Amino acid sequence: MYVTIYNDKFGQNLIPEMISNTQPSGKAFCSAVHCGGLYYDAWRAFSLNDKKKSDQSSWVTRNSKGFIGYEFEKAVIANVYSIRCASKQTSFDNMPYDWTFEGSNDNLNWVVLNSVSAFNEWKNFDDKDVYFMCNNFKAFKFYRLNIENHGGSYIQIKQICMFFDESLLKKYLIKKNDKTYTVNQETFNITKDSFIEIDKDFNKYGFQLSDL
């Protein structure tokens, strides 16, 4: 699920305004960089948190797949992230179409927190932030955007931000007969698909057996 907003609904970006891959804190990292990182290194996708940012201040790689992420100094819960497209018409195809948002505490074992497929609506969000929400109840030190597919000759991302929205941590348990359900918080409108049956993997949804 995604949403575009033009206010501070999700609060302050968890990532500081980076001026290099390691300053002022944490570490920006990526799979590869176009032009050897002279202009398009990973930190540029985390460099400015305003609407006046130049398109040239972007992460760019010419690989068909790739990842870009940020290492926090200590583990944090990020359950909302945003991606901003560059303002040029030619940049729309260079945005990711298929990707996963992942978390890790060792930079080796990654947990998929959000998966997006066939997202081809970037032309509707010219130089605007698009926010994606995920059911993440765990703190991670590393987060990354793992891009599987894009439509252009290279990947270009102008801005990535991460947020913690406490309201998304509200948990609900529903029992019916011998089955237990929780609300799928990636949906706004209640439908038959808005409830998830829980079998044994209670931790995945932020519950303990004692909650039952």
PDB file of C-alpha atoms in Angstrom:
ATOM      1  CA  MET A   1       0.000   0.000   0.000  1.00  0.00           C
ATOM      2  CA  TYR A   2       1.241   3.506  -0.773  1.00  0.00           C
ATOM      3  CA  VAL A   3       0.019   7.035  -0.166  1.00  0.00           C
ATOM      4  CA  THR A   4       1.207  10.521  -1.126  1.00  0.00           C
ATOM      5  CA  ILE A   5       0.959  13.239   1.487  1.00  0.00           C
ATOM      6  CA  TYR A   6       2.133  16.820   1.739  1.00  0.00           C
ATOM      7  CA  ASN A   7       2.495  17.311   5.477  1.00  0.00           C
ATOM      8  CA  ASP A   8       4.407  15.842   8.414  1.00  0.00           C
ATOM      9  CA  LYS A   9       1.996  12.988   9.131  1.00  0.00           C
ATOM     10  CA  PHE A  10       4.831  10.536   9.745  1.00  0.00           C
ATOM     11  CA  GLY A  11       7.019  12.929  11.728  1.00  0.00           C
ATOM     12  CA  GLN A  12      10.756  13.390  11.371  1.00  0.00           C
ATOM     13  CA  ASN A  13      12.887  11.362   9.010  1.00  0.00           C
ATOM     14  CA  LEU A  14      14.889   8.789  11.010  1.00  0.00           C
ATOM     15  CA  ILE A  15      17.878   9.284   8.702  1.00  0.00           C
ATOM     16  CA  PRO A  16      19.952  12.451   9.230  1.00  0.00           C
ATOM     17  CA  GLU A  17      20.746  14.770   6.340  1.00  0.00           C
ATOM     18  CA  MET A  18      23.827  13.041   4.930  1.00  0.00           C
ATOM     19  CA  ILE A  19      26.799  14.935   3.461  1.00  0.00           C
ATOM     20  CA  SER A  20      28.861  11.809   2.735  1.00  0.00           C
ATOM     21  CA  ASN A  21      28.428   8.057   3.100  1.00  0.00           C
ATOM     22  CA  THR A  22      29.427   8.285   6.780  1.00  0.00           C
ATOM     23  CA  GLN A  23      28.618  11.839   7.879  1.00  0.00           C
ATOM     24  CA  PRO A  24      27.068  13.055  10.092  1.00  0.00           C
ATOM     25  CA  SER A  25      26.240   9.578  11.427  1.00  0.00           C
ATOM     26  CA  GLY A  26      25.416   6.071  10.338  1.00  0.00           C
ATOM     27  CA  LYS A  27      26.395   4.819   6.898  1.00  0.00           C
ATOM     28  CA  ALA A  28      24.813   4.942   3.448  1.00  0.00           C
ATOM     29  CA  PHE A  29      25.597   1.933   1.264  1.00  0.00           C
ATOM     30  CA  CYS A  30      24.661   0.519  -2.128  1.00  0.00           C
ATOM     31  CA  SER A  31      25.435  -2.282  -4.558  1.00  0.00           C
ATOM     32  CA  ALA A  32      27.087  -0.116  -7.230  1.00  0.00           C
ATOM     33  CA  VAL A  33      27.449   3.496  -8.321  1.00  0.00           C
ATOM     34  CA  HIS A  34      27.491   5.133 -11.757  1.00  0.00           C
ATOM     35  CA  CYS A  35      30.649   7.140 -12.612  1.00  0.00           C
ATOM     36  CA  GLY A  36      32.541   5.650  -9.691  1.00  0.00           C
ATOM     37  CA  GLY A  37      30.521   7.592  -7.149  1.00  0.00           C
ATOM     38  CA  LEU A  38      31.782  11.033  -8.121  1.00  0.00           C
ATOM     39  CA  TYR A  39      28.292  12.483  -8.483  1.00  0.00           C
ATOM     40  CA  TYR A  40      25.842   9.660  -7.737  1.00  0.00           C
ATOM     41  CA  ASP A  41      27.033   7.928  -4.580  1.00  0.00           C
ATOM     42  CA  ALA A  42      24.612   6.302  -2.126  1.00  0.00           C
ATOM     43  CA  TRP A  43      24.557   9.205   0.354  1.00  0.00           C
ATOM     44  CA  ARG A  44      23.023  11.517  -2.246  1.00  0.00           C
ATOM     45  CA  ALA A  45      19.693   9.690  -1.897  1.00  0.00           C
ATOM     46  CA  PHE A  46      19.754  10.700   1.789  1.00  0.00           C
ATOM     47  CA  SER A  47      21.263  14.171   1.380  1.00  0.00           C
ATOM     48  CA  LEU A  48      18.435  16.687   1.536  1.00  0.00           C
ATOM     49  CA  ASN A  49      15.046  16.401   3.179  1.00  0.00           C
ATOM     50  CA  ASP A  50      13.283  19.233   1.364  1.00  0.00           C
ATOM     51  CA  LYS A  51      11.439  19.851  -1.892  1.00  0.00           C
ATOM     52  CA  LYS A  52      14.180  21.986  -3.470  1.00  0.00           C
ATOM     53  CA  LYS A  53      16.631  19.176  -4.023  1.00  0.00           C
ATOM     54  CA  SER A  54      18.295  19.049  -7.443  1.00  0.00           C
ATOM     55  CA  ASP A  55      17.767  16.031  -9.690  1.00  0.00           C
ATOM     56  CA  GLN A  56      21.557  15.691  -9.892  1.00  0.00           C
ATOM     57  CA  SER A  57      21.631  14.851  -6.198  1.00  0.00           C
ATOM     58  CA  SER A  58      20.478  11.252  -6.691  1.00  0.00           C
ATOM     59  CA  TRP A  59      21.774   7.729  -6.376  1.00  0.00           C
ATOM     60  CA  VAL A  60      22.400   6.293  -9.840  1.00  0.00           C
ATOM     61  CA  THR A  61      23.630   2.909 -11.017  1.00  0.00           C
ATOM     62  CA  ARG A  62      23.635   1.449 -14.516  1.00  0.00           C
ATOM     63  CA  ASN A  63      23.121  -2.112 -13.270  1.00  0.00           C
ATOM     64  CA  SER A  64      19.842  -3.851 -14.057  1.00  0.00           C
ATOM     65  CA  LYS A  65      19.377  -4.733 -10.378  1.00  0.00           C
ATOM     66  CA  GLY A  66      20.752  -3.248  -7.197  1.00  0.00           C
ATOM     67  CA  PHE A  67      20.205  -2.134  -3.633  1.00  0.00           C
ATOM     68  CA  ILE A  68      20.619   1.023  -1.611  1.00  0.00           C
ATOM     69  CA  GLY A  69      20.356   1.296   2.142  1.00  0.00           C
ATOM     70  CA  TYR A  70      21.299   2.944   5.382  1.00  0.00           C
ATOM     71  CA  GLU A  71      22.983   1.601   8.528  1.00  0.00           C
ATOM     72  CA  PHE A  72      21.814   3.229  11.756  1.00  0.00           C
ATOM     73  CA  GLU A  73      24.108   3.604  14.742  1.00  0.00           C
ATOM     74  CA  LYS A  74      21.647   1.525  16.747  1.00  0.00           C
ATOM     75  CA  ALA A  75      18.642  -0.576  15.815  1.00  0.00           C
ATOM     76  CA  VAL A  76      15.397   1.334  15.184  1.00  0.00           C
ATOM     77  CA  ILE A  77      11.897   0.430  14.049  1.00  0.00           C
ATOM     78  CA  ALA A  78      11.103   1.791  10.582  1.00  0.00           C
ATOM     79  CA  ASN A  79       7.593   0.947   9.412  1.00  0.00           C
ATOM     80  CA  VAL A  80       7.158   3.670   6.789  1.00  0.00           C
ATOM     81  CA  TYR A  81       9.525   4.630   3.981  1.00  0.00           C
ATOM     82  CA  SER A  82       9.288   7.096   1.134  1.00  0.00           C
ATOM     83  CA  ILE A  83      10.817   7.259  -2.336  1.00  0.00           C
ATOM     84  CA  ARG A  84      11.047  10.384  -4.473  1.00  0.00           C
ATOM     85  CA  CYS A  85      11.300  10.367  -8.247  1.00  0.00           C
ATOM     86  CA  ALA A  86      13.387  12.898 -10.151  1.00  0.00           C
ATOM     87  CA  SER A  87      11.441  15.629 -11.934  1.00  0.00           C
ATOM     88  CA  LYS A  88      12.625  14.920 -15.478  1.00  0.00           C
ATOM     89  CA  GLN A  89      10.268  13.059 -17.805  1.00  0.00           C
ATOM     90  CA  THR A  90      13.081  10.686 -18.779  1.00  0.00           C
ATOM     91  CA  SER A  91      13.614   9.729 -15.122  1.00  0.00           C
ATOM     92  CA  PHE A  92      10.280   7.927 -14.699  1.00  0.00           C
ATOM     93  CA  ASP A  93      11.469   4.756 -16.447  1.00  0.00           C
ATOM     94  CA  ASN A  94      14.620   4.718 -14.341  1.00  0.00           C
ATOM     95  CA  MET A  95      12.666   4.342 -11.129  1.00  0.00           C
ATOM     96  CA  PRO A  96      12.207   0.863  -9.631  1.00  0.00           C
ATOM     97  CA  TYR A  97       9.177  -1.184 -10.699  1.00  0.00           C
ATOM     98  CA  ASP A  98       9.713  -4.264  -8.514  1.00  0.00           C
ATOM     99  CA  TRP A  99      11.465  -4.129  -5.159  1.00  0.00           C
ATOM    100  CA  THR A 100      11.523  -5.225  -1.545  1.00  0.00           C
ATOM    101  CA  PHE A 101      12.131  -3.148   1.564  1.00  0.00           C
ATOM    102  CA  GLU A 102      14.286  -5.208   3.919  1.00  0.00           C
ATOM    103  CA  GLY A 103      15.768  -5.089   7.417  1.00  0.00           C
ATOM    104  CA  SER A 104      18.799  -6.771   8.981  1.00  0.00           C
ATOM    105  CA  ASN A 105      20.889  -6.656  12.130  1.00  0.00           C
ATOM    106  CA  ASP A 106      24.060  -8.163  10.664  1.00  0.00           C
ATOM    107  CA  ASN A 107      24.008  -7.046   6.992  1.00  0.00           C
ATOM    108  CA  LEU A 108      23.919 -10.720   6.026  1.00  0.00           C
ATOM    109  CA  ASN A 109      20.497 -12.077   6.885  1.00  0.00           C
ATOM    110  CA  TRP A 110      17.709  -9.920   5.516  1.00  0.00           C
ATOM    111  CA  VAL A 111      14.015  -9.905   6.386  1.00  0.00           C
ATOM    112  CA  VAL A 112      11.544  -8.731   3.746  1.00  0.00           C
ATOM    113  CA  LEU A 113       9.285  -6.100   5.352  1.00  0.00           C
ATOM    114  CA  ASN A 114       7.454  -4.876   2.264  1.00  0.00           C
ATOM    115  CA  SER A 115       7.220  -6.128  -1.310  1.00  0.00           C
ATOM    116  CA  VAL A 116       6.092  -4.053  -4.299  1.00  0.00           C
ATOM    117  CA  SER A 117       5.491  -5.410  -7.797  1.00  0.00           C
ATOM    118  CA  ALA A 118       4.750  -3.694 -11.113  1.00  0.00           C
ATOM    119  CA  PHE A 119       4.667  -0.169  -9.681  1.00  0.00           C
ATOM    120  CA  ASN A 120       4.558   1.947 -12.831  1.00  0.00           C
ATOM    121  CA  GLU A 121       2.877   5.096 -11.527  1.00  0.00           C
ATOM    122  CA  TRP A 122       5.930   7.320 -11.091  1.00  0.00           C
ATOM    123  CA  LYS A 123       4.778   9.672 -13.856  1.00  0.00           C
ATOM    124  CA  ASN A 124       1.901  10.637 -11.555  1.00  0.00           C
ATOM    125  CA  PHE A 125       4.306  11.694  -8.789  1.00  0.00           C
ATOM    126  CA  ASP A 126       6.705  14.053 -10.539  1.00  0.00           C
ATOM    127  CA  ASP A 127       9.231  15.090  -7.869  1.00  0.00           C
ATOM    128  CA  LYS A 128       6.887  14.021  -5.053  1.00  0.00           C
ATOM    129  CA  ASP A 129       7.408  11.632  -2.151  1.00  0.00           C
ATOM    130  CA  VAL A 130       5.512   8.353  -2.281  1.00  0.00           C
ATOM    131  CA  TYR A 131       5.098   6.690   1.121  1.00  0.00           C
ATOM    132  CA  PHE A 132       4.930   2.923   1.663  1.00  0.00           C
ATOM    133  CA  MET A 133       3.813   1.314   4.913  1.00  0.00           C
ATOM    134  CA  CYS A 134       4.750  -2.112   6.247  1.00  0.00           C
ATOM    135  CA  ASN A 135       3.918  -4.363   9.203  1.00  0.00           C
ATOM    136  CA  ASN A 136       7.263  -4.119  10.965  1.00  0.00           C
ATOM    137  CA  PHE A 137       7.335  -4.600  14.743  1.00  0.00           C
ATOM    138  CA  LYS A 138      11.087  -5.246  15.064  1.00  0.00           C
ATOM    139  CA  ALA A 139      14.051  -2.901  15.361  1.00  0.00           C
ATOM    140  CA  PHE A 140      16.786  -3.327  12.742  1.00  0.00           C
ATOM    141  CA  LYS A 141      20.159  -1.643  12.345  1.00  0.00           C
ATOM    142  CA  PHE A 142      20.285  -2.006   8.552  1.00  0.00           C
ATOM    143  CA  TYR A 143      17.534  -1.186   6.076  1.00  0.00           C
ATOM    144  CA  ARG A 144      17.716  -1.386   2.314  1.00  0.00           C
ATOM    145  CA  LEU A 145      15.682  -1.053  -0.850  1.00  0.00           C
ATOM    146  CA  ASN A 146      16.425  -4.144  -2.933  1.00  0.00           C
ATOM    147  CA  ILE A 147      15.483  -3.415  -6.550  1.00  0.00           C
ATOM    148  CA  GLU A 148      14.671  -6.328  -8.835  1.00  0.00           C
ATOM    149  CA  ASN A 149      13.456  -4.507 -11.930  1.00  0.00           C
ATOM    150  CA  HIS A 150      13.200  -1.091 -13.550  1.00  0.00           C
ATOM    151  CA  GLY A 151      12.241   0.123 -16.997  1.00  0.00           C
ATOM    152  CA  GLY A 152      15.104   2.399 -18.029  1.00  0.00           C
ATOM    153  CA  SER A 153      18.767   2.193 -18.900  1.00  0.00           C
ATOM    154  CA  TYR A 154      19.810   2.837 -15.294  1.00  0.00           C
ATOM    155  CA  ILE A 155      18.364   3.156 -11.782  1.00  0.00           C
ATOM    156  CA  GLN A 156      17.936   6.649 -10.351  1.00  0.00           C
ATOM    157  CA  ILE A 157      16.439   7.487  -6.952  1.00  0.00           C
ATOM    158  CA  LYS A 158      16.327  11.078  -5.819  1.00  0.00           C
ATOM    159  CA  GLN A 159      15.396  10.630  -2.181  1.00  0.00           C
ATOM    160  CA  ILE A 160      14.706   7.917   0.396  1.00  0.00           C
ATOM    161  CA  CYS A 161      13.370   8.627   3.890  1.00  0.00           C
ATOM    162  CA  MET A 162      12.370   6.287   6.720  1.00  0.00           C
ATOM    163  CA  PHE A 163       9.903   6.887   9.528  1.00  0.00           C
ATOM    164  CA  PHE A 164       8.455   5.333  12.649  1.00  0.00           C
ATOM    165  CA  ASP A 165       4.669   5.625  12.878  1.00  0.00           C
ATOM    166  CA  GLU A 166       3.515   4.410  16.287  1.00  0.00           C
ATOM    167  CA  SER A 167      -0.096   4.163  15.138  1.00  0.00           C
ATOM    168  CA  LEU A 168       0.862   1.317  12.809  1.00  0.00           C
ATOM    169  CA  LEU A 169       1.936  -0.736  15.838  1.00  0.00           C
ATOM    170  CA  LYS A 170      -1.608  -0.972  17.158  1.00  0.00           C
ATOM    171  CA  LYS A 171      -2.447  -4.653  17.276  1.00  0.00           C
ATOM    172  CA  TYR A 172      -5.784  -6.403  17.205  1.00  0.00           C
ATOM    173  CA  LEU A 173      -6.675 -10.009  17.887  1.00  0.00           C
ATOM    174  CA  ILE A 174      -9.940 -11.509  16.698  1.00  0.00           C
ATOM    175  CA  LYS A 175     -11.002 -15.010  17.677  1.00  0.00           C
ATOM    176  CA  LYS A 176     -13.664 -16.931  15.802  1.00  0.00           C
ATOM    177  CA  ASN A 177     -14.361 -20.508  16.768  1.00  0.00           C
ATOM    178  CA  ASP A 178     -10.950 -22.182  16.960  1.00  0.00           C
ATOM    179  CA  LYS A 179      -9.114 -19.685  14.731  1.00  0.00           C
ATOM    180  CA  THR A 180      -7.302 -16.443  15.528  1.00  0.00           C
ATOM    181  CA  TYR A 181      -7.024 -13.434  13.208  1.00  0.00           C
ATOM    182  CA  THR A 182      -5.364 -10.037  13.202  1.00  0.00           C
ATOM    183  CA  VAL A 183      -6.042  -6.968  11.078  1.00  0.00           C
ATOM    184  CA  ASN A 184      -3.952  -6.508   7.940  1.00  0.00           C
ATOM    185  CA  GLN A 185      -2.723  -2.975   8.577  1.00  0.00           C
ATOM    186  CA  GLU A 186      -1.499  -2.555   5.003  1.00  0.00           C
ATOM    187  CA  THR A 187      -5.102  -1.904   3.968  1.00  0.00           C
ATOM    188  CA  PHE A 188      -7.275   1.103   4.736  1.00  0.00           C
ATOM    189  CA  ASN A 189     -10.673  -0.218   3.633  1.00  0.00           C
ATOM    190  CA  ILE A 190     -12.039  -3.234   5.456  1.00  0.00           C
ATOM    191  CA  THR A 191     -12.735  -6.096   3.072  1.00  0.00           C
ATOM    192  CA  LYS A 192     -12.623  -9.872   3.283  1.00  0.00           C
ATOM    193  CA  ASP A 193      -8.855  -9.637   2.652  1.00  0.00           C
ATOM    194  CA  SER A 194      -8.313  -7.250   5.558  1.00  0.00           C
ATOM    195  CA  PHE A 195      -7.885 -10.059   8.098  1.00  0.00           C
ATOM    196  CA  ILE A 196      -4.973 -12.461   8.369  1.00  0.00           C
ATOM    197  CA  GLU A 197      -5.292 -15.875   9.976  1.00  0.00           C
ATOM    198  CA  ILE A 198      -2.584 -16.542  12.545  1.00  0.00           C
ATOM    199  CA  ASP A 199      -1.475 -20.119  12.963  1.00  0.00           C
ATOM    200  CA  LYS A 200       1.701 -20.438  15.038  1.00  0.00           C
ATOM    201  CA  ASP A 201       3.839 -17.517  13.874  1.00  0.00           C
ATOM    202  CA  PHE A 202       2.588 -14.995  16.442  1.00  0.00           C
ATOM    203  CA  ASN A 203       5.878 -13.075  16.626  1.00  0.00           C
ATOM    204  CA  LYS A 204       5.612 -12.173  12.947  1.00  0.00           C
ATOM    205  CA  TYR A 205       2.597 -10.024  13.754  1.00  0.00           C
ATOM    206  CA  GLY A 206       3.911  -8.603  17.039  1.00  0.00           C
ATOM    207  CA  PHE A 207       2.053 -10.914  19.426  1.00  0.00           C
ATOM    208  CA  GLN A 208       3.064 -13.314  22.172  1.00  0.00           C
ATOM    209  CA  LEU A 209       1.195 -16.470  23.147  1.00  0.00           C
ATOM    210  CA  SER A 210       0.283 -14.722  26.393  1.00  0.00           C
ATOM    211  CA  ASP A 211      -1.814 -12.232  24.356  1.00  0.00           C
ATOM    212  CA  LEU A 212      -4.315 -14.932  23.497  1.00  0.00           C
TER     213      LEU A 212
END
